[in-house]
Tab-separated table of N, CA and C and ligand atoms in Angstrom:
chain	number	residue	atom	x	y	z
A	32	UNK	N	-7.368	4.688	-69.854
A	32	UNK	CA	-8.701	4.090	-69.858
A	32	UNK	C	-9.589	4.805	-70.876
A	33	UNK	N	-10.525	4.055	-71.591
A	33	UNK	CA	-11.315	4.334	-72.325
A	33	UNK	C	-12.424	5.489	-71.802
A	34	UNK	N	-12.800	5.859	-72.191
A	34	UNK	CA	-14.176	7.357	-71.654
A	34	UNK	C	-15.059	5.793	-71.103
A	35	UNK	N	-15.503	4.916	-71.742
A	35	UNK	CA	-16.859	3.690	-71.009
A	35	UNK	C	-16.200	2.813	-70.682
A	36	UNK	N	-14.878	2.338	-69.885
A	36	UNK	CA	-14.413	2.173	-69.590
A	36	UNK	C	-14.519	2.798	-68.185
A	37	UNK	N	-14.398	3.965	-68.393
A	37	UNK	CA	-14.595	5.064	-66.744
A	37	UNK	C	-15.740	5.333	-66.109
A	38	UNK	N	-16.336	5.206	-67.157
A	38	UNK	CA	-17.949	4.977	-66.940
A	38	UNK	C	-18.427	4.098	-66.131
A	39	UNK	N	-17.849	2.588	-66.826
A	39	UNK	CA	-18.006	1.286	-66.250
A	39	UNK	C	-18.009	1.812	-65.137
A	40	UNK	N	-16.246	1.897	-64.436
A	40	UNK	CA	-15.399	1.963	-62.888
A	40	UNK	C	-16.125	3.320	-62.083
A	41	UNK	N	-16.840	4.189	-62.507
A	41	UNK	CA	-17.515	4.553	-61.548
A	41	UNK	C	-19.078	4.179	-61.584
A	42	UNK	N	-19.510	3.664	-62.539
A	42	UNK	CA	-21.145	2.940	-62.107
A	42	UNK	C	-20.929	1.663	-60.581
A	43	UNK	N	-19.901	0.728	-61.008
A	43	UNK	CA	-19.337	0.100	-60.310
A	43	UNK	C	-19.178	0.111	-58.838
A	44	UNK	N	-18.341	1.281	-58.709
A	44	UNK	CA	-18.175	2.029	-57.243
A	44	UNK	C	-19.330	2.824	-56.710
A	45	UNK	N	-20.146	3.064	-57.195
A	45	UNK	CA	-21.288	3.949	-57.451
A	45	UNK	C	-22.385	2.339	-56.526
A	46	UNK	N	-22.151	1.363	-57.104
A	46	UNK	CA	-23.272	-0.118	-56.515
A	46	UNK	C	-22.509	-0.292	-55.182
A	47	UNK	N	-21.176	-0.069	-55.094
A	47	UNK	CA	-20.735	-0.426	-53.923
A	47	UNK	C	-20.312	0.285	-52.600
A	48	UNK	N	-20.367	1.235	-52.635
A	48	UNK	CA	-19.968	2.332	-51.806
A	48	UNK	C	-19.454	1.911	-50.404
A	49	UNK	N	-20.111	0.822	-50.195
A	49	UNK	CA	-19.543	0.506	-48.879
A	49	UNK	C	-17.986	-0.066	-48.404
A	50	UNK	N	-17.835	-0.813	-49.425
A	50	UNK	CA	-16.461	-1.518	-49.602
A	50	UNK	C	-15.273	-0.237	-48.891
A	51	UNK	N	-15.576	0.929	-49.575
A	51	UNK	CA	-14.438	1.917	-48.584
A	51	UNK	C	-14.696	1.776	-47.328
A	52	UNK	N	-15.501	1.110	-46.915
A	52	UNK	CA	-15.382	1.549	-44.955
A	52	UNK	C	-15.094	0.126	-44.169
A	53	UNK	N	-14.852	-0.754	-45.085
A	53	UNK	CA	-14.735	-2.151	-44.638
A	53	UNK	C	-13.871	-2.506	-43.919
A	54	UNK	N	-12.773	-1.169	-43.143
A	54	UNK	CA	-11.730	-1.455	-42.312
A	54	UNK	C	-12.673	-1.518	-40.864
A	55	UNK	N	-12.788	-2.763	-39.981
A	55	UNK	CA	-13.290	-2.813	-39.066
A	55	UNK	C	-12.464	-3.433	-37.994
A	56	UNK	N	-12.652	-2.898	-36.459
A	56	UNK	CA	-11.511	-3.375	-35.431
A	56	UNK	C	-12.681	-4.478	-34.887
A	57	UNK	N	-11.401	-5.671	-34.521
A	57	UNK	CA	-12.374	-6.727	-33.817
A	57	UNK	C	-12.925	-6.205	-32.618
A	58	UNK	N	-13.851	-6.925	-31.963
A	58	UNK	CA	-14.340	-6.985	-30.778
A	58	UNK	C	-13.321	-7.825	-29.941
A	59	UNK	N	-13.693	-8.119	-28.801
A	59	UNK	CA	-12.580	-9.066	-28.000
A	59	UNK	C	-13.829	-10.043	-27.346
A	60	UNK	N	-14.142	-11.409	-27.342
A	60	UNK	CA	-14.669	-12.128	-26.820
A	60	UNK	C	-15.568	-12.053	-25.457
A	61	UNK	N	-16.697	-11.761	-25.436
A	61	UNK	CA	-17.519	-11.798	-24.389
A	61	UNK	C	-17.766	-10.438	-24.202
A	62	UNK	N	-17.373	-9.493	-25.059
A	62	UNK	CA	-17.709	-7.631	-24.966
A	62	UNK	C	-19.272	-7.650	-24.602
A	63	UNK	N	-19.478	-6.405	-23.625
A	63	UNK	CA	-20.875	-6.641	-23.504
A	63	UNK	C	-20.922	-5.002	-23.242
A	64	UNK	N	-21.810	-4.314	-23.522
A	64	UNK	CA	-22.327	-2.862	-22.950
A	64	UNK	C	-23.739	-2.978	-22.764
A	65	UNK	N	-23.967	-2.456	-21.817
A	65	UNK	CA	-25.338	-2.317	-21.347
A	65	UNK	C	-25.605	-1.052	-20.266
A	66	UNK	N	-26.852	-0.563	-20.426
A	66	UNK	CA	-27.461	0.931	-19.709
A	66	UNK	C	-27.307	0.789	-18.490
A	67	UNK	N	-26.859	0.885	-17.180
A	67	UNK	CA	-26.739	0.708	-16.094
A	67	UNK	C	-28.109	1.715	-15.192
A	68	UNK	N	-28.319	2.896	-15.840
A	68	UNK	CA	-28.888	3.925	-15.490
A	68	UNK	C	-29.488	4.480	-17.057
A	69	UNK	N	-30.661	5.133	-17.093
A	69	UNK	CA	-32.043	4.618	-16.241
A	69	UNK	C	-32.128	2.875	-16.492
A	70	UNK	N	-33.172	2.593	-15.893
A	70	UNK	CA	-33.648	1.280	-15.792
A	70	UNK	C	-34.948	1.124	-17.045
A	71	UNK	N	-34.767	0.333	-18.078
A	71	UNK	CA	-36.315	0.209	-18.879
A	71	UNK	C	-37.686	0.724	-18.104
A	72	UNK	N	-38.093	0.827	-19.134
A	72	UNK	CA	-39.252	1.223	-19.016
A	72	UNK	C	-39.372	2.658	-17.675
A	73	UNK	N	-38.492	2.704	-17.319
A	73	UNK	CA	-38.641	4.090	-16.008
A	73	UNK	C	-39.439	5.261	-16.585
A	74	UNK	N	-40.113	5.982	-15.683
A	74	UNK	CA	-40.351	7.266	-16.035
A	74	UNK	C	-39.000	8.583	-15.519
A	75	UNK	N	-39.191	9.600	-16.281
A	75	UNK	CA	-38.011	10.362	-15.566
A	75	UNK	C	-38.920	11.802	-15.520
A	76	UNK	N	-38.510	12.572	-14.350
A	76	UNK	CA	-39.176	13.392	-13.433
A	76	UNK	C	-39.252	14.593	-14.391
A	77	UNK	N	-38.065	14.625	-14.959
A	77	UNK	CA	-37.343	15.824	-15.476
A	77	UNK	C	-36.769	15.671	-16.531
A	78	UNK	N	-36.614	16.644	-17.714
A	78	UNK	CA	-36.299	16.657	-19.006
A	78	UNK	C	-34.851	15.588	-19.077
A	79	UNK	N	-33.604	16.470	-18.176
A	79	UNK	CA	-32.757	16.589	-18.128
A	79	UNK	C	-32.053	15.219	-17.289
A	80	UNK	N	-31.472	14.273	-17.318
A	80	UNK	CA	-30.738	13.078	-16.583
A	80	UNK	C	-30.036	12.567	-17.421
A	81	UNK	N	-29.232	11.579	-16.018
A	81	UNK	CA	-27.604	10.954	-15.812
A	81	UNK	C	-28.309	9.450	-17.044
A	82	UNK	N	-27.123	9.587	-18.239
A	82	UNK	CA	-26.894	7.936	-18.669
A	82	UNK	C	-25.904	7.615	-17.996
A	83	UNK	N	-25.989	6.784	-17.589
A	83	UNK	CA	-24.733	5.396	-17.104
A	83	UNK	C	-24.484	4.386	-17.803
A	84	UNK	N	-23.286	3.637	-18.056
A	84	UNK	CA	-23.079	3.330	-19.327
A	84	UNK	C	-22.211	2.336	-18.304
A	85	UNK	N	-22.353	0.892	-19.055
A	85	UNK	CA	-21.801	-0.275	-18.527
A	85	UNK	C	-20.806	-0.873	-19.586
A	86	UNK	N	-19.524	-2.041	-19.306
A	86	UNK	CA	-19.044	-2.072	-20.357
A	86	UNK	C	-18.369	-3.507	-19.556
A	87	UNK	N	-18.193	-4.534	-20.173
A	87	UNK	CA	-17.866	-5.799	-19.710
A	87	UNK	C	-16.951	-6.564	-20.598
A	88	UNK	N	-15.439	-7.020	-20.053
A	88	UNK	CA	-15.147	-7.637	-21.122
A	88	UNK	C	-13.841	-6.819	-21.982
A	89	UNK	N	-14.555	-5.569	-21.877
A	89	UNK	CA	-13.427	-4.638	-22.978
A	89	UNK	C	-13.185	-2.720	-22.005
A	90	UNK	N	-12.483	-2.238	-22.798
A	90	UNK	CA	-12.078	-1.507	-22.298
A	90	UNK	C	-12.626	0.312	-22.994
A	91	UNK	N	-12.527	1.373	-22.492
A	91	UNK	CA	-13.275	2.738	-22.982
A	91	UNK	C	-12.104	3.167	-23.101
A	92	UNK	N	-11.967	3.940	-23.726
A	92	UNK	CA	-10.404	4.707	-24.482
A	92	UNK	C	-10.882	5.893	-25.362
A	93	UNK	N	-10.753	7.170	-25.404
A	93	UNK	CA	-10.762	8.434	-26.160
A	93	UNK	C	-10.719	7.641	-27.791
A	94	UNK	N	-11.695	8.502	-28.467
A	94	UNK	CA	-11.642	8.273	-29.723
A	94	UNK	C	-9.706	8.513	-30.439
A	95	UNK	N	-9.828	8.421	-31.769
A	95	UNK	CA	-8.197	8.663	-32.370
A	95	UNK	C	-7.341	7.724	-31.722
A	96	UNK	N	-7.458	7.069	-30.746
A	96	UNK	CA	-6.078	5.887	-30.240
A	96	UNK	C	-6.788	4.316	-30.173
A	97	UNK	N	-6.183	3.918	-31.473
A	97	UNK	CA	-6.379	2.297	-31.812
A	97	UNK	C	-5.240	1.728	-31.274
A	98	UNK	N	-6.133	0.688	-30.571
A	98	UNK	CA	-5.922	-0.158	-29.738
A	98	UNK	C	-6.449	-1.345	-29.463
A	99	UNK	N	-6.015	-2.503	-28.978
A	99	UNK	CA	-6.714	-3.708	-28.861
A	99	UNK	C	-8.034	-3.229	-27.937
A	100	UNK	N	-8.922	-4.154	-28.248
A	100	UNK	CA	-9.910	-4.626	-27.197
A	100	UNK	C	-10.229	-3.191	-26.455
A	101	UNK	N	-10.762	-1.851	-26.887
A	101	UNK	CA	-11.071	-0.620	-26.716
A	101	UNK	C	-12.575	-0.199	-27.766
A	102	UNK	N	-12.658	0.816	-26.949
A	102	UNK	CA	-14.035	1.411	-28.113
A	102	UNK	C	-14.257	2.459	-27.110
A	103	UNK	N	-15.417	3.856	-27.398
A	103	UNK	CA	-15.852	4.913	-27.003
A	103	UNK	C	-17.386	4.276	-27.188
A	104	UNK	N	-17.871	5.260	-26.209
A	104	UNK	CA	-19.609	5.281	-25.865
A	104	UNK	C	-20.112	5.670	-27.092
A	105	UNK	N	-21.059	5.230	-27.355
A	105	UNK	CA	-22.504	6.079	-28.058
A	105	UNK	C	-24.005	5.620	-27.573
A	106	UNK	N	-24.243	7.071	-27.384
A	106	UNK	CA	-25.660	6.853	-27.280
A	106	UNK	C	-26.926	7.045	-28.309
A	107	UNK	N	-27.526	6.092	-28.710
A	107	UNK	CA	-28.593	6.214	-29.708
A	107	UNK	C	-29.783	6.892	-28.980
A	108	UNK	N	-29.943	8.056	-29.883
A	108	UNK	CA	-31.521	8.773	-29.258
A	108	UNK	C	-32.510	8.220	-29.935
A	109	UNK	N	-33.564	7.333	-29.833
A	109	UNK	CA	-34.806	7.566	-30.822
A	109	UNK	C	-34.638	7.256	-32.141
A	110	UNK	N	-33.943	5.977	-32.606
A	110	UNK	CA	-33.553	5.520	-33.361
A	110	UNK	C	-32.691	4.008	-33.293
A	111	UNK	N	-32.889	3.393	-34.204
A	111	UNK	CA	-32.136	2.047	-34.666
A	111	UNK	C	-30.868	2.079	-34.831
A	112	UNK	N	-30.350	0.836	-34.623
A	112	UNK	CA	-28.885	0.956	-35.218
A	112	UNK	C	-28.653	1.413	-36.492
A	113	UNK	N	-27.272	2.293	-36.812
A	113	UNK	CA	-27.066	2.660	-38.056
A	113	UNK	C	-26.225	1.208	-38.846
A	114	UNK	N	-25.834	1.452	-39.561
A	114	UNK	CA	-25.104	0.785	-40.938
A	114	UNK	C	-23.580	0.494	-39.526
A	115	UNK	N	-23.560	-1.115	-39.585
A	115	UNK	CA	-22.767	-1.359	-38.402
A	115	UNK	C	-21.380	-1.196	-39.429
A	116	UNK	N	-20.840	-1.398	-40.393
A	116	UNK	CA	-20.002	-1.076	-41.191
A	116	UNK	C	-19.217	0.273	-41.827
A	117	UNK	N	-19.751	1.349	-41.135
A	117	UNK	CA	-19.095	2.651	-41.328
A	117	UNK	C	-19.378	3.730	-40.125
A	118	UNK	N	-18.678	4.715	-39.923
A	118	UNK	CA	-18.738	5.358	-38.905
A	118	UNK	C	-20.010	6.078	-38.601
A	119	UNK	N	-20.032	5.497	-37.368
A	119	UNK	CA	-21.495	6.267	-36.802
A	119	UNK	C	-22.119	7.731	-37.172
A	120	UNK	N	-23.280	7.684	-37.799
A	120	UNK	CA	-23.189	8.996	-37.544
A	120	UNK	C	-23.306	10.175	-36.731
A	121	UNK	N	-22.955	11.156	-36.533
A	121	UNK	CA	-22.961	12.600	-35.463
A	121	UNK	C	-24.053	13.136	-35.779
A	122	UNK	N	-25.275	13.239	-35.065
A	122	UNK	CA	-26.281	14.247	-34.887
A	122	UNK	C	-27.132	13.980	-33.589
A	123	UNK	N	-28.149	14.930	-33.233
A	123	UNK	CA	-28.765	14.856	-32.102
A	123	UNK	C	-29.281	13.201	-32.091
A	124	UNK	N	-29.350	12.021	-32.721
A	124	UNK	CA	-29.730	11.046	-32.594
A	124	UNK	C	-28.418	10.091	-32.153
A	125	UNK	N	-27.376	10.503	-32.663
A	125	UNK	CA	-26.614	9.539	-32.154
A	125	UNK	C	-25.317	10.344	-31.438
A	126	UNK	N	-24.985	10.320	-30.287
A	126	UNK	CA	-24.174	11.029	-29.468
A	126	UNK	C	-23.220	10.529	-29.060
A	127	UNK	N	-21.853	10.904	-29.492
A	127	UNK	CA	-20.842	10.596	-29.336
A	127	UNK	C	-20.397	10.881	-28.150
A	128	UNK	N	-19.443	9.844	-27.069
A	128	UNK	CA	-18.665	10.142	-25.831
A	128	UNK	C	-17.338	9.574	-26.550
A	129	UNK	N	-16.893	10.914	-27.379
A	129	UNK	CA	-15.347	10.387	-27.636
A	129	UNK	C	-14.067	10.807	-26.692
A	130	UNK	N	-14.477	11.260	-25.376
A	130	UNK	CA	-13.242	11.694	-24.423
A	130	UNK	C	-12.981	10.497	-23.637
A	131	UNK	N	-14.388	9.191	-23.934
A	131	UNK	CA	-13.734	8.308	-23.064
A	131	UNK	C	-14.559	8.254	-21.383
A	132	UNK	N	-15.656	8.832	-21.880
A	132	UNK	CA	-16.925	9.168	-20.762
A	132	UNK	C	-18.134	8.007	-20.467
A	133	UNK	N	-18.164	7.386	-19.357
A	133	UNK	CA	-19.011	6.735	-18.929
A	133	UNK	C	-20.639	7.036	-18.194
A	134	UNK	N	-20.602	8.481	-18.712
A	134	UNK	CA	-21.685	8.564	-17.916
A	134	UNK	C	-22.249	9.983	-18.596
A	135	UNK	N	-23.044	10.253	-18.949
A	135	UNK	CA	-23.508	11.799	-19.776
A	135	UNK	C	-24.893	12.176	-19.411
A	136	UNK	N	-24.920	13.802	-18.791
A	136	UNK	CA	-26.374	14.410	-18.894
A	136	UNK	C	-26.809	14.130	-19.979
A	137	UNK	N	-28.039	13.605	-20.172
A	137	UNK	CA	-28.891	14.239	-21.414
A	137	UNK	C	-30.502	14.657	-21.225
A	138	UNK	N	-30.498	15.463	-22.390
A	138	UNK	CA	-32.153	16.501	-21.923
A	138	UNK	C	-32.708	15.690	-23.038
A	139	UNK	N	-34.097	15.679	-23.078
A	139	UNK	CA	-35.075	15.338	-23.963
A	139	UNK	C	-35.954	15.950	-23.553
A	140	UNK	N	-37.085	15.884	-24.952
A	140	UNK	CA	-38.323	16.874	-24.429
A	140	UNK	C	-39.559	15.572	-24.299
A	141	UNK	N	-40.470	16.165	-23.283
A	141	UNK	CA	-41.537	15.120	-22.633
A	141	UNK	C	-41.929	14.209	-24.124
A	142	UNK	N	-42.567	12.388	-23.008
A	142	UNK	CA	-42.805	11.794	-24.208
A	142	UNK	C	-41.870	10.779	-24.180
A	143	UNK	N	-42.218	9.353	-25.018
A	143	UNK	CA	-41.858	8.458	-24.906
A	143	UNK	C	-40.397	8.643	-25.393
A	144	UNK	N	-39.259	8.115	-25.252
A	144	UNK	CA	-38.022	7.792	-25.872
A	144	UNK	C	-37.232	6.234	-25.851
A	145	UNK	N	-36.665	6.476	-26.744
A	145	UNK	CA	-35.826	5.376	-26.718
A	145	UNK	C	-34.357	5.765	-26.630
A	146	UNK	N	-33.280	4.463	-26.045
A	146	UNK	CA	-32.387	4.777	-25.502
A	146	UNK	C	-31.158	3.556	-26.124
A	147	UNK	N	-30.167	3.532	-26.954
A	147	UNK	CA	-29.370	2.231	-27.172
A	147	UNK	C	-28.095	2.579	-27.246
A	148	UNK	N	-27.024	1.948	-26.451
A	148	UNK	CA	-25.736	2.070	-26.855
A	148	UNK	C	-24.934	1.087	-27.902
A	149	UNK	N	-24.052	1.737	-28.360
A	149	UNK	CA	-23.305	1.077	-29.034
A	149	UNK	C	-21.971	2.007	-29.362
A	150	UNK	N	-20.994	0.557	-29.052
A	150	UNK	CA	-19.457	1.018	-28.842
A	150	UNK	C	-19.217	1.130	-30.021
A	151	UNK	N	-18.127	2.233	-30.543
A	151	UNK	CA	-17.083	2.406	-32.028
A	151	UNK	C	-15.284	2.174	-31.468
A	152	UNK	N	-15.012	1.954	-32.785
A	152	UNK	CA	-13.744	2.189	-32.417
A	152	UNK	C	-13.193	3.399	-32.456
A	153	UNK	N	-11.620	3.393	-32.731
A	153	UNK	CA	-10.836	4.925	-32.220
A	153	UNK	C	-11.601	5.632	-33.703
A	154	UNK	N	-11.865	4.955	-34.817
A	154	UNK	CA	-12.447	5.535	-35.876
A	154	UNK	C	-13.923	6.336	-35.641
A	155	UNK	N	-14.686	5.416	-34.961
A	155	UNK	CA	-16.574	5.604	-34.239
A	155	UNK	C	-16.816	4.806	-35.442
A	156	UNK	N	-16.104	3.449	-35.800
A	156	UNK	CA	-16.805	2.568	-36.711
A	156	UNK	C	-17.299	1.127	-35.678
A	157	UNK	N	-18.367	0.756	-35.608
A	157	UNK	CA	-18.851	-0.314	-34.714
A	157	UNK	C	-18.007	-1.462	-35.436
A	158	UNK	N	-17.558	-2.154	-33.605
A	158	UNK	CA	-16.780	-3.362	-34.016
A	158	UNK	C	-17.192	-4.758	-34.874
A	159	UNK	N	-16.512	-5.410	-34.896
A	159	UNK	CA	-16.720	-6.372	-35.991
A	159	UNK	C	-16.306	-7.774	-34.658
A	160	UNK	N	-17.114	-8.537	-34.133
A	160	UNK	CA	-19.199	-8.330	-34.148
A	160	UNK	C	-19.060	-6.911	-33.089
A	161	UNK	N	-20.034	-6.640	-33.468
A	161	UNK	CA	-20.887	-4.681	-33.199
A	161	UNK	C	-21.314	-5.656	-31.504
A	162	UNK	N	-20.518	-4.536	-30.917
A	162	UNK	CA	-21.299	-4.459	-29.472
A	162	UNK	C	-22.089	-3.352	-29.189
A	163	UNK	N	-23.043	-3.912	-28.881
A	163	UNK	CA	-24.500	-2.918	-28.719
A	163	UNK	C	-25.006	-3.180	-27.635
A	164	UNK	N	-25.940	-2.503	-27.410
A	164	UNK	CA	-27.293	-2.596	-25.343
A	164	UNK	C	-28.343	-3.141	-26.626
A	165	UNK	N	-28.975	-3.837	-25.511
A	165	UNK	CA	-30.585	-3.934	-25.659
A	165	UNK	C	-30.833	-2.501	-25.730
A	166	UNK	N	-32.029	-2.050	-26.655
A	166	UNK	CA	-32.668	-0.900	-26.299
A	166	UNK	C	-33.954	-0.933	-25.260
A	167	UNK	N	-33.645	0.577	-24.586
A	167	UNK	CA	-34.650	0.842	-23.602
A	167	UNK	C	-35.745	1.624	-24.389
A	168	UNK	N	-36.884	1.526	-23.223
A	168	UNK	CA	-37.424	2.967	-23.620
A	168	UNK	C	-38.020	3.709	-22.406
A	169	UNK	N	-37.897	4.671	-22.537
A	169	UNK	CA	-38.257	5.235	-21.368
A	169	UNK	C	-39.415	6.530	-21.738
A	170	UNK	N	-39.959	7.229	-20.431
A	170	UNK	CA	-40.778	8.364	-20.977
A	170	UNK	C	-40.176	9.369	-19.903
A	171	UNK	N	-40.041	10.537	-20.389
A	171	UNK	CA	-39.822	11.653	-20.026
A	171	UNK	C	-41.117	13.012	-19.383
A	172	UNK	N	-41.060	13.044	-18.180
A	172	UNK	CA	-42.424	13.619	-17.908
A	172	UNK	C	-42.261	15.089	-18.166
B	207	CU	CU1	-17.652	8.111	-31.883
C-alpha cells in the first residue's frame, strides 16, 4: 500500500469505529427486565439497599458462556443508556452482575437517584433489540 493510501484506511476506520463491535447476540422474543425492588419513585431510609432484578422471557447466565436466549444484570447508576452496540461500560455508573446475580446491595449517597437495568450478553454487549427497565428514580435519605 501506498503511504496515502494508509492514510486513506486509517482516516476511514478512524469515521467508523464502531463497525468492530457489531457482533451482537439476539434477544429471544418477548425478553423483558424490570426493577422488582425498590418501587419508583420510593424513598429509601438508608444509604445502603437490596436491587431486585426481574427477568421475563429469557434466561441469567454468568458472563463468558454464550448461549441462546441468556444475558447478565446491569445496573445503571445515574445515567442513560450507553452506546447499545458495544460493551457496556465498567464504572461506578454502570455495575456489572457478571456471576449471574439477581439481586445486589447497593450504597448511594443522600439525594435524588436514578436506577435502569439493562441485560448484556456473555460479552456485556446489549442484545440486539437491547433489553432494558424503564428507569426509576428514587431518593436516598
Ligand atoms: Cu457485564
Amino acid at each position: 500500500m501506498q503511504r496515502r493510501e494508509i492514510l486513506l484506511a486509517l482516516a476511514a476506520a478512524a469515521l467508523t469505529p464502531r463497525l468492530a463491535f457489531a457482533e451482537r447476540t439476539a434477544s429471544p422474543p418477548g425478553a423483558e427486565v424490570y426493577i422488582i425492588w425498590p418501587p419508583d419513585g420510593a424513598t429509601i431510609p438508608t444509604g445502603k439497599f437490596w436491587v431486585r432484578m426481574g427477568l421475563r422471557n429469557m434466561g441469567v447466565c454468568p458472563k463468558g458462556i454464550n448461549r441462546p436466549n441468556v444475558g447478565h444484570h446491569h445496573v445503571l447508576v445515574d445515567t442513560d443508556l450507553p452506546p447499545l452496540d458495544q460493551p457496556i461500560p465498567s464504572d461506578r455508573n454502570h455495575l456489572h452482575f457478571g456471576a449471574g446475580e439477581t439481586e445486589a446491595r447497593i450504597e448511594l449517597p443522600p439525594g435524588k437517584h436514578t436506577l435502569q437495568l439493562l441485560m448484556g450478553d456473555y460479552n456485556h454487549v446489549p442484545h440486539d433489540p437491547p433489553v432494558y427497565s424503564k428507569k426509576i428514580t428514587i431518593t436516598v435519605k
